[in-house]
């Protein structure tokens, strides 16, 4: 386990609610221990200023209130999760589950509840005596202040929690974060796999079916370097792999290489699961945004404004694209690994493909789509510019054929750039 691998695993655990609840519960024990430690250094004339009944009243308020507030918050969470999954897309559910404000608020409420219960028990056992309750009282006031702060944050958060704008903003934020992380560390730090796999490579097969959720390249590179192996990834993060399908191809440059150790490292460092995740998979964020737009275009919702908003967000995300095959990389290359780069054509299809088909007869959506693709055609990367042009021609042809009214066709054609209009006219002739 390399330090970067440990950090990756730790970061994934910090997004789980139970981890934050456990941390806050442990902090409540630490707070109570500090009161005992500090109390020994407080002069008697100060320590005896307050009677234990003052702290008891505050502890009872916290214990009663936190149980009710936590129950209410959990009810709100469940309602928002179900509504978001039904109204927008089920793929948003996992993102809302990892909402940091919600998780931190619940963790604070439960941690305060644990603090109050343990303090009440210690009071009954005589650990905190009535004559020296000053420090306990001050610590309880501090806990109350933290509760009030997080309660205010929670109330403000509930004003937009689960709304369409909040959901799309969250999806865009996590997608931009993953996109930037991927492009700052191209191909996960490995060499770009652009050619054919060398002959004689040994395939490592998947032992289960599922999506590739995580890859820990640093730990895998360490094993490959030790065994004199070169590992070529055959699938990208987010791809679905069936059992006994090849995950990687391995070339051994040492005669005495331990192939079993390499195969074990491959299976340990490539995590498969039943669902796609946003970690290391910026394409999934684009897919989810496209699904939100498609759902908004359904007859039951009929909200083209949302689709137009999503088109702008997807265009903003794709504007960050950089070629992962660039030779002037600033990061440290993992020489023993070869990883396939992101395909700009796949990125555009992930974001715009579904909504372009579902909104094929909606003039306003097609106009905004053509403007977004025209903007991406000016991108400095030639690959993304070329993919945007191909997508613009394809979607314009489909829209012109699907829209029956002549003036509406003219409006859509006018929104496309001259190069795309010429290509569509040539293809239709």
Coordinates of C-alpha atoms in Angstrom, one line a residue:
X1 CA 0.0 0.0 0.0
X2 CA 1.5 3.3 -1.1
X3 CA 0.7 6.5 0.7
X4 CA -1.4 7.8 -2.3
X5 CA -3.3 4.5 -2.3
X6 CA -4.1 4.9 1.4
X7 CA -5.2 8.4 0.8
X8 CA -7.5 7.4 -2.0
X9 CA -9.1 4.6 0.1
X10 CA -9.4 7.0 3.1
X11 CA -11.1 9.6 1.0
X12 CA -13.7 7.1 -0.2
X13 CA -14.5 6.1 3.3
X14 CA -14.9 9.7 4.5
X15 CA -17.9 10.0 2.1
X16 CA -19.8 7.4 4.1
X17 CA -22.3 8.6 6.7
X18 CA -21.5 6.0 9.3
X19 CA -17.8 7.0 9.2
X20 CA -18.6 10.6 10.1
X21 CA -21.1 9.5 12.8
X22 CA -18.4 7.3 14.4
X23 CA -15.9 10.1 14.3
X24 CA -18.3 12.5 16.0
X25 CA -19.2 9.9 18.5
X26 CA -15.6 9.4 19.4
X27 CA -15.1 13.2 19.6
X28 CA -17.9 13.3 22.2
X29 CA -15.9 10.9 24.4
X30 CA -12.8 13.0 23.8
X31 CA -14.7 16.1 24.9
X32 CA -15.9 14.4 28.1
X33 CA -12.3 13.2 28.8
X34 CA -11.0 16.8 28.4
X35 CA -13.4 18.1 30.9
X36 CA -11.9 15.7 33.5
X37 CA -8.4 16.6 32.5
X38 CA -9.0 20.4 32.5
X39 CA -11.0 20.3 35.8
X40 CA -7.9 19.4 37.8
X41 CA -6.2 22.6 36.7
X42 CA -9.1 24.9 37.6
X43 CA -8.9 26.8 40.9
X44 CA -11.4 25.8 43.5
X45 CA -13.0 29.2 43.7
X46 CA -13.8 29.0 40.0
X47 CA -14.6 25.3 39.8
X48 CA -17.3 25.7 42.5
X49 CA -19.0 28.7 41.0
X50 CA -21.7 26.5 39.4
X51 CA -23.7 23.6 40.8
X52 CA -24.2 20.4 38.9
X53 CA -27.9 21.1 38.3
X54 CA -27.0 23.8 35.8
X55 CA -25.2 21.3 33.6
X56 CA -27.9 18.6 34.1
X57 CA -30.6 20.9 32.7
X58 CA -28.5 21.6 29.5
X59 CA -27.6 17.9 29.1
X60 CA -31.3 16.9 29.4
X61 CA -32.2 19.5 26.8
X62 CA -29.6 18.2 24.4
X63 CA -30.6 14.5 24.9
X64 CA -34.3 15.2 24.3
X65 CA -33.9 17.7 21.4
X66 CA -31.2 15.7 19.5
X67 CA -33.3 12.6 19.4
X68 CA -36.2 14.5 17.9
X69 CA -34.1 16.6 15.5
X70 CA -32.2 13.5 14.2
X71 CA -35.4 11.6 13.6
X72 CA -36.8 14.6 11.7
X73 CA -33.6 15.0 9.6
X74 CA -33.6 11.3 8.6
X75 CA -37.2 11.6 7.5
X76 CA -36.3 14.6 5.4
X77 CA -33.3 12.8 3.9
X78 CA -35.4 9.7 2.9
X79 CA -38.1 11.9 1.3
X80 CA -35.6 13.9 -0.7
X81 CA -33.7 10.8 -1.9
X82 CA -36.9 9.1 -3.1
X83 CA -38.2 12.3 -4.7
X84 CA -35.0 13.0 -6.5
X85 CA -34.7 9.4 -7.8
X86 CA -38.3 9.5 -9.1
X87 CA -38.3 13.0 -10.5
X88 CA -34.8 13.3 -12.0
X89 CA -32.8 10.1 -12.3
X90 CA -32.0 7.2 -9.9
X91 CA -28.2 7.9 -10.5
X92 CA -28.5 11.1 -8.5
X93 CA -29.4 9.1 -5.4
X94 CA -25.9 8.1 -4.6
X95 CA -24.6 11.7 -5.0
X96 CA -27.3 13.1 -2.6
X97 CA -26.4 10.3 -0.2
X98 CA -22.8 11.7 -0.1
X99 CA -24.0 15.3 0.4
X100 CA -21.4 16.7 3.0
X101 CA -23.7 19.2 4.6
X102 CA -26.3 16.6 5.4
X103 CA -23.8 14.0 6.6
X104 CA -22.0 16.5 8.8
X105 CA -25.2 17.8 10.3
X106 CA -26.5 14.3 11.2
X107 CA -23.1 13.4 12.6
X108 CA -23.1 16.4 14.8
X109 CA -26.6 15.7 16.0
X110 CA -25.9 12.1 16.8
X111 CA -22.5 13.0 18.4
X112 CA -24.2 15.6 20.6
X113 CA -26.8 13.0 21.6
X114 CA -24.0 10.6 22.6
X115 CA -22.3 13.3 24.5
X116 CA -25.4 14.1 26.5
X117 CA -26.2 10.5 27.3
X118 CA -22.7 9.6 28.4
X119 CA -22.4 12.8 30.5
X120 CA -25.7 12.0 32.2
X121 CA -24.5 8.5 32.9
X122 CA -21.2 9.8 34.4
X123 CA -23.2 12.2 36.5
X124 CA -25.3 9.4 37.9
X125 CA -22.1 7.4 38.6
X126 CA -20.6 10.3 40.5
X127 CA -17.7 10.9 38.1
X128 CA -18.8 14.5 37.8
X129 CA -19.7 15.8 41.3
X130 CA -22.1 18.7 42.0
X131 CA -19.4 20.9 43.6
X132 CA -17.1 20.9 40.5
X133 CA -19.3 21.1 37.5
X134 CA -18.0 24.4 36.0
X135 CA -15.9 22.8 33.3
X136 CA -18.6 20.3 32.4
X137 CA -21.1 23.3 32.1
X138 CA -18.7 25.2 29.8
X139 CA -18.1 22.2 27.6
X140 CA -21.9 21.6 27.3
X141 CA -22.4 25.2 26.3
X142 CA -19.8 24.7 23.6
X143 CA -21.6 21.6 22.4
X144 CA -24.8 23.6 22.3
X145 CA -23.1 26.4 20.3
X146 CA -22.0 23.8 17.7
X147 CA -25.5 22.3 17.5
X148 CA -27.0 25.8 16.9
X149 CA -24.5 26.5 14.1
X150 CA -25.1 23.2 12.3
X151 CA -28.9 23.6 12.9
X152 CA -28.8 26.9 11.1
X153 CA -26.7 25.5 8.3
X154 CA -29.2 22.6 8.0
X155 CA -32.2 24.9 7.8
X156 CA -30.6 27.0 5.1
X157 CA -29.5 23.9 3.2
X158 CA -33.1 22.5 3.3
X159 CA -34.3 25.5 1.3
X160 CA -32.7 24.1 -1.9
X161 CA -31.9 20.5 -0.9
X162 CA -33.2 18.1 -3.5
X163 CA -34.4 20.8 -5.9
X164 CA -33.5 20.6 -9.6
X165 CA -31.0 23.5 -9.5
X166 CA -29.4 21.9 -6.4
X167 CA -29.1 18.5 -8.0
X168 CA -27.7 19.8 -11.3
X169 CA -25.3 22.0 -9.5
X170 CA -24.1 19.1 -7.4
X171 CA -23.7 16.8 -10.4
X172 CA -21.7 19.5 -12.2
X173 CA -19.5 20.2 -9.2
X174 CA -18.6 16.6 -8.7
X175 CA -18.1 16.1 -12.4
X176 CA -15.8 19.1 -12.7
X177 CA -13.8 17.9 -9.7
X178 CA -13.3 14.5 -11.2
X179 CA -12.6 15.9 -14.7
X180 CA -9.9 18.2 -13.3
X181 CA -8.4 15.5 -11.2
X182 CA -8.2 13.2 -14.2
X183 CA -6.7 15.8 -16.5
X184 CA -4.2 17.0 -13.9
X185 CA -3.0 13.3 -13.6
X186 CA -3.5 12.1 -17.2
X187 CA -4.3 8.4 -17.7
X188 CA -4.2 8.1 -13.9
X189 CA -0.5 8.8 -14.0
X190 CA 0.3 6.0 -16.5
X191 CA 1.4 6.1 -20.1
X192 CA -1.3 6.8 -22.7
X193 CA -2.3 3.5 -24.3
X194 CA -2.8 4.5 -28.0
X195 CA -1.4 1.6 -30.0
X196 CA -1.8 -2.1 -30.1
X197 CA -1.0 -4.4 -27.3
X198 CA 2.4 -6.1 -27.8
X199 CA 2.3 -9.8 -28.9
X200 CA 2.7 -12.4 -26.2
X201 CA 0.9 -10.5 -23.5
X202 CA -0.8 -12.6 -20.8
X203 CA -4.4 -11.6 -20.0
X204 CA -5.7 -11.3 -16.5
X205 CA -9.4 -12.1 -16.4
X206 CA -12.1 -10.7 -14.2
X207 CA -13.3 -13.0 -11.4
X208 CA -16.7 -11.3 -11.3
X209 CA -19.0 -9.2 -13.4
X210 CA -19.4 -5.5 -12.7
X211 CA -18.4 -1.9 -13.4
X212 CA -14.8 -0.8 -12.9
X213 CA -15.3 1.6 -10.0
X214 CA -11.8 2.4 -8.8
X215 CA -8.2 1.8 -9.9
X216 CA -5.3 2.2 -7.5
X217 CA -2.4 2.8 -10.0
X218 CA 0.4 3.6 -7.5
X219 CA 0.1 0.3 -5.7
X220 CA -0.2 -1.6 -9.0
X221 CA 2.8 0.1 -10.4
X222 CA 4.9 -0.7 -7.4
X223 CA 4.2 -4.5 -7.8
X224 CA 4.7 -4.3 -11.6
X225 CA 8.0 -2.5 -11.2
X226 CA 9.2 -5.1 -8.6
X227 CA 8.3 -8.0 -11.0
X228 CA 9.6 -6.4 -14.1
X229 CA 6.1 -6.3 -15.7
X230 CA 4.3 -3.9 -18.0
X231 CA 0.6 -3.7 -17.5
X232 CA -1.8 -2.6 -20.3
X233 CA -5.3 -1.8 -19.2
X234 CA -7.9 -3.1 -21.7
X235 CA -10.9 -1.3 -20.2
X236 CA -11.4 2.2 -18.8
X237 CA -13.0 3.2 -15.5
X238 CA -16.8 3.0 -15.8
X239 CA -16.8 0.1 -18.3
X240 CA -18.8 -3.0 -17.5
X241 CA -16.8 -6.2 -17.4
X242 CA -18.2 -9.7 -17.5
X243 CA -16.7 -12.6 -15.6
X244 CA -13.7 -14.1 -17.5
X245 CA -13.4 -11.0 -19.6
X246 CA -9.8 -9.6 -19.8
X247 CA -9.0 -6.7 -17.5
X248 CA -5.4 -6.1 -18.4
X249 CA -2.6 -7.6 -20.5
X250 CA 0.8 -8.1 -19.0
X251 CA 4.2 -8.3 -20.5
X252 CA 7.0 -9.8 -18.3
X253 CA 10.5 -8.5 -18.9
X254 CA 12.0 -10.8 -16.2
X255 CA 12.3 -14.5 -16.5
X256 CA 11.8 -15.1 -12.8
X257 CA 8.8 -12.7 -12.5
X258 CA 6.0 -13.8 -10.1
X259 CA 3.0 -13.8 -12.3
X260 CA 0.7 -14.8 -9.4
X261 CA 1.7 -11.7 -7.4
X262 CA 1.0 -9.5 -10.4
X263 CA -2.4 -11.1 -11.0
X264 CA -3.3 -10.6 -7.3
X265 CA -2.2 -7.0 -7.4
X266 CA -4.4 -6.4 -10.5
X267 CA -7.5 -7.9 -8.8
X268 CA -6.8 -6.0 -5.6
X269 CA -6.2 -2.6 -7.3
X270 CA -9.0 -2.8 -9.8
X271 CA -12.3 -2.6 -7.8
X272 CA -15.5 -3.9 -9.5
X273 CA -19.0 -3.1 -8.3
X274 CA -22.6 -3.3 -9.3
X275 CA -22.9 0.5 -9.8
X276 CA -20.9 3.2 -11.5
X277 CA -19.5 5.8 -9.2
X278 CA -18.4 9.4 -9.7
X279 CA -14.9 8.7 -8.4
X280 CA -12.3 8.6 -11.1
X281 CA -15.1 8.5 -13.7
X282 CA -16.0 11.9 -15.1
X283 CA -17.9 10.3 -17.9
X284 CA -20.5 9.1 -15.4
X285 CA -21.2 12.6 -14.3
X286 CA -21.8 13.6 -18.0
X287 CA -24.2 10.6 -18.4
X288 CA -26.2 11.6 -15.3
X289 CA -26.5 15.2 -16.5
X290 CA -27.8 14.0 -19.8
X291 CA -30.3 11.8 -18.0
X292 CA -31.6 14.7 -16.0
X293 CA -32.1 16.7 -19.2
X294 CA -33.8 13.7 -20.9
X295 CA -36.2 13.3 -18.0
X296 CA -37.0 17.0 -18.2
X297 CA -37.9 16.5 -21.8
X298 CA -40.3 13.6 -21.1
X299 CA -44.0 14.3 -21.7
X300 CA -44.7 13.9 -18.0
X301 CA -42.4 16.7 -17.1
X302 CA -42.2 18.8 -20.3
X303 CA -39.5 21.2 -19.1
X304 CA -37.2 22.2 -21.9
X305 CA -35.7 25.0 -19.8
X306 CA -34.0 22.4 -17.7
X307 CA -32.5 20.7 -20.7
X308 CA -31.2 24.1 -22.0
X309 CA -29.6 24.7 -18.6
X310 CA -28.0 21.3 -18.6
X311 CA -26.6 21.8 -22.1
X312 CA -24.8 24.9 -20.9
X313 CA -23.4 23.0 -17.9
X314 CA -22.2 20.1 -20.0
X315 CA -20.6 22.6 -22.4
X316 CA -18.8 24.3 -19.5
X317 CA -17.5 20.9 -18.3
X318 CA -16.2 19.8 -21.7
X319 CA -14.4 23.2 -22.1
X320 CA -12.0 21.9 -19.5
X321 CA -10.9 19.0 -21.7
X322 CA -7.2 18.5 -22.4
X323 CA -5.5 15.9 -24.5
X324 CA -4.2 13.1 -22.2
X325 CA -1.7 12.0 -24.8
X326 CA 0.3 15.2 -24.5
X327 CA 4.0 14.6 -24.2
X328 CA 4.8 17.6 -22.0
X329 CA 3.3 16.1 -18.9
X330 CA 4.3 17.7 -15.5
X331 CA 3.2 14.7 -13.4
X332 CA 5.4 11.7 -12.6
X333 CA 4.6 9.0 -15.1
X334 CA 4.1 5.4 -13.9
X335 CA 6.3 3.8 -16.5
X336 CA 5.1 0.2 -15.9
X337 CA 1.4 1.0 -16.6
X338 CA -0.4 1.9 -19.9
X339 CA -3.9 3.3 -19.6
X340 CA -6.4 4.3 -22.3
X341 CA -7.1 8.1 -22.5
X342 CA -10.5 9.7 -22.5
X343 CA -12.0 9.8 -26.0
X344 CA -13.5 13.3 -26.7
X345 CA -16.1 11.7 -28.9
X346 CA -17.3 9.5 -26.1
X347 CA -17.4 12.5 -23.8
X348 CA -19.7 14.5 -26.2
X349 CA -21.9 11.4 -26.7
X350 CA -22.2 10.8 -23.0
X351 CA -23.3 14.4 -22.4
X352 CA -25.4 15.3 -25.4
X353 CA -26.4 12.1 -27.1
X354 CA -29.6 11.2 -25.1
X355 CA -31.0 14.7 -24.7
X356 CA -30.4 15.4 -28.4
X357 CA -32.5 12.4 -29.4
X358 CA -35.2 13.0 -26.8
X359 CA -35.5 16.7 -27.7
X360 CA -35.2 16.3 -31.4
X361 CA -38.4 18.2 -32.2
X362 CA -38.0 20.9 -29.6
X363 CA -36.6 23.9 -31.5
X364 CA -35.3 25.8 -28.4
X365 CA -33.3 22.7 -27.2
X366 CA -31.8 22.1 -30.7
X367 CA -30.9 25.7 -31.0
X368 CA -29.0 25.7 -27.7
X369 CA -27.4 22.4 -28.5
X370 CA -26.0 23.7 -31.8
X371 CA -24.7 26.9 -30.1
X372 CA -23.0 24.8 -27.5
X373 CA -21.4 22.5 -30.1
X374 CA -20.3 25.5 -32.2
X375 CA -18.6 26.9 -29.1
X376 CA -16.8 23.5 -28.5
X377 CA -15.7 23.5 -32.2
X378 CA -13.5 26.5 -31.2
X379 CA -11.8 24.5 -28.5
X380 CA -8.0 24.6 -28.8
X381 CA -7.8 20.7 -28.7
X382 CA -8.2 19.4 -32.2
X383 CA -9.7 16.1 -31.1
X384 CA -12.5 17.7 -29.1
X385 CA -13.1 20.3 -31.9
X386 CA -13.4 17.5 -34.5
X387 CA -15.7 15.4 -32.3
X388 CA -18.0 18.5 -31.6
X389 CA -18.2 19.1 -35.4
X390 CA -19.2 15.5 -36.1
X391 CA -21.8 15.6 -33.3
X392 CA -23.2 19.0 -34.5
X393 CA -23.7 17.6 -38.1
X394 CA -25.3 14.4 -36.8
X395 CA -27.8 16.2 -34.5
X396 CA -28.6 18.9 -37.0
X397 CA -29.4 16.3 -39.7
X398 CA -31.7 14.4 -37.2
X399 CA -33.4 17.6 -36.1
X400 CA -34.1 18.9 -39.6
X401 CA -35.6 15.6 -40.6
X402 CA -37.7 15.3 -37.5
X403 CA -39.1 18.9 -37.4
X404 CA -42.0 19.1 -39.9
X405 CA -42.6 22.9 -39.9
X406 CA -40.4 24.8 -42.4
X407 CA -39.8 28.0 -40.4
X408 CA -38.8 25.9 -37.3
X409 CA -36.3 24.1 -39.5
X410 CA -34.9 27.4 -40.6
X411 CA -34.5 28.6 -37.0
X412 CA -32.5 25.4 -36.1
X413 CA -30.4 25.7 -39.2
X414 CA -29.7 29.4 -38.4
X415 CA -28.4 28.5 -35.0
X416 CA -25.7 26.2 -36.4
X417 CA -22.5 27.5 -37.8
X418 CA -22.0 27.8 -41.5
X419 CA -19.5 24.8 -41.7
X420 CA -22.1 22.5 -40.1
X421 CA -24.9 23.7 -42.3
X422 CA -22.8 23.1 -45.4
X423 CA -22.0 19.6 -44.2
X424 CA -25.6 18.8 -43.6
X425 CA -26.7 20.2 -47.0
X426 CA -24.0 18.1 -48.7
X427 CA -25.0 14.9 -46.9
X428 CA -28.7 15.4 -47.7
X429 CA -28.0 16.0 -51.4

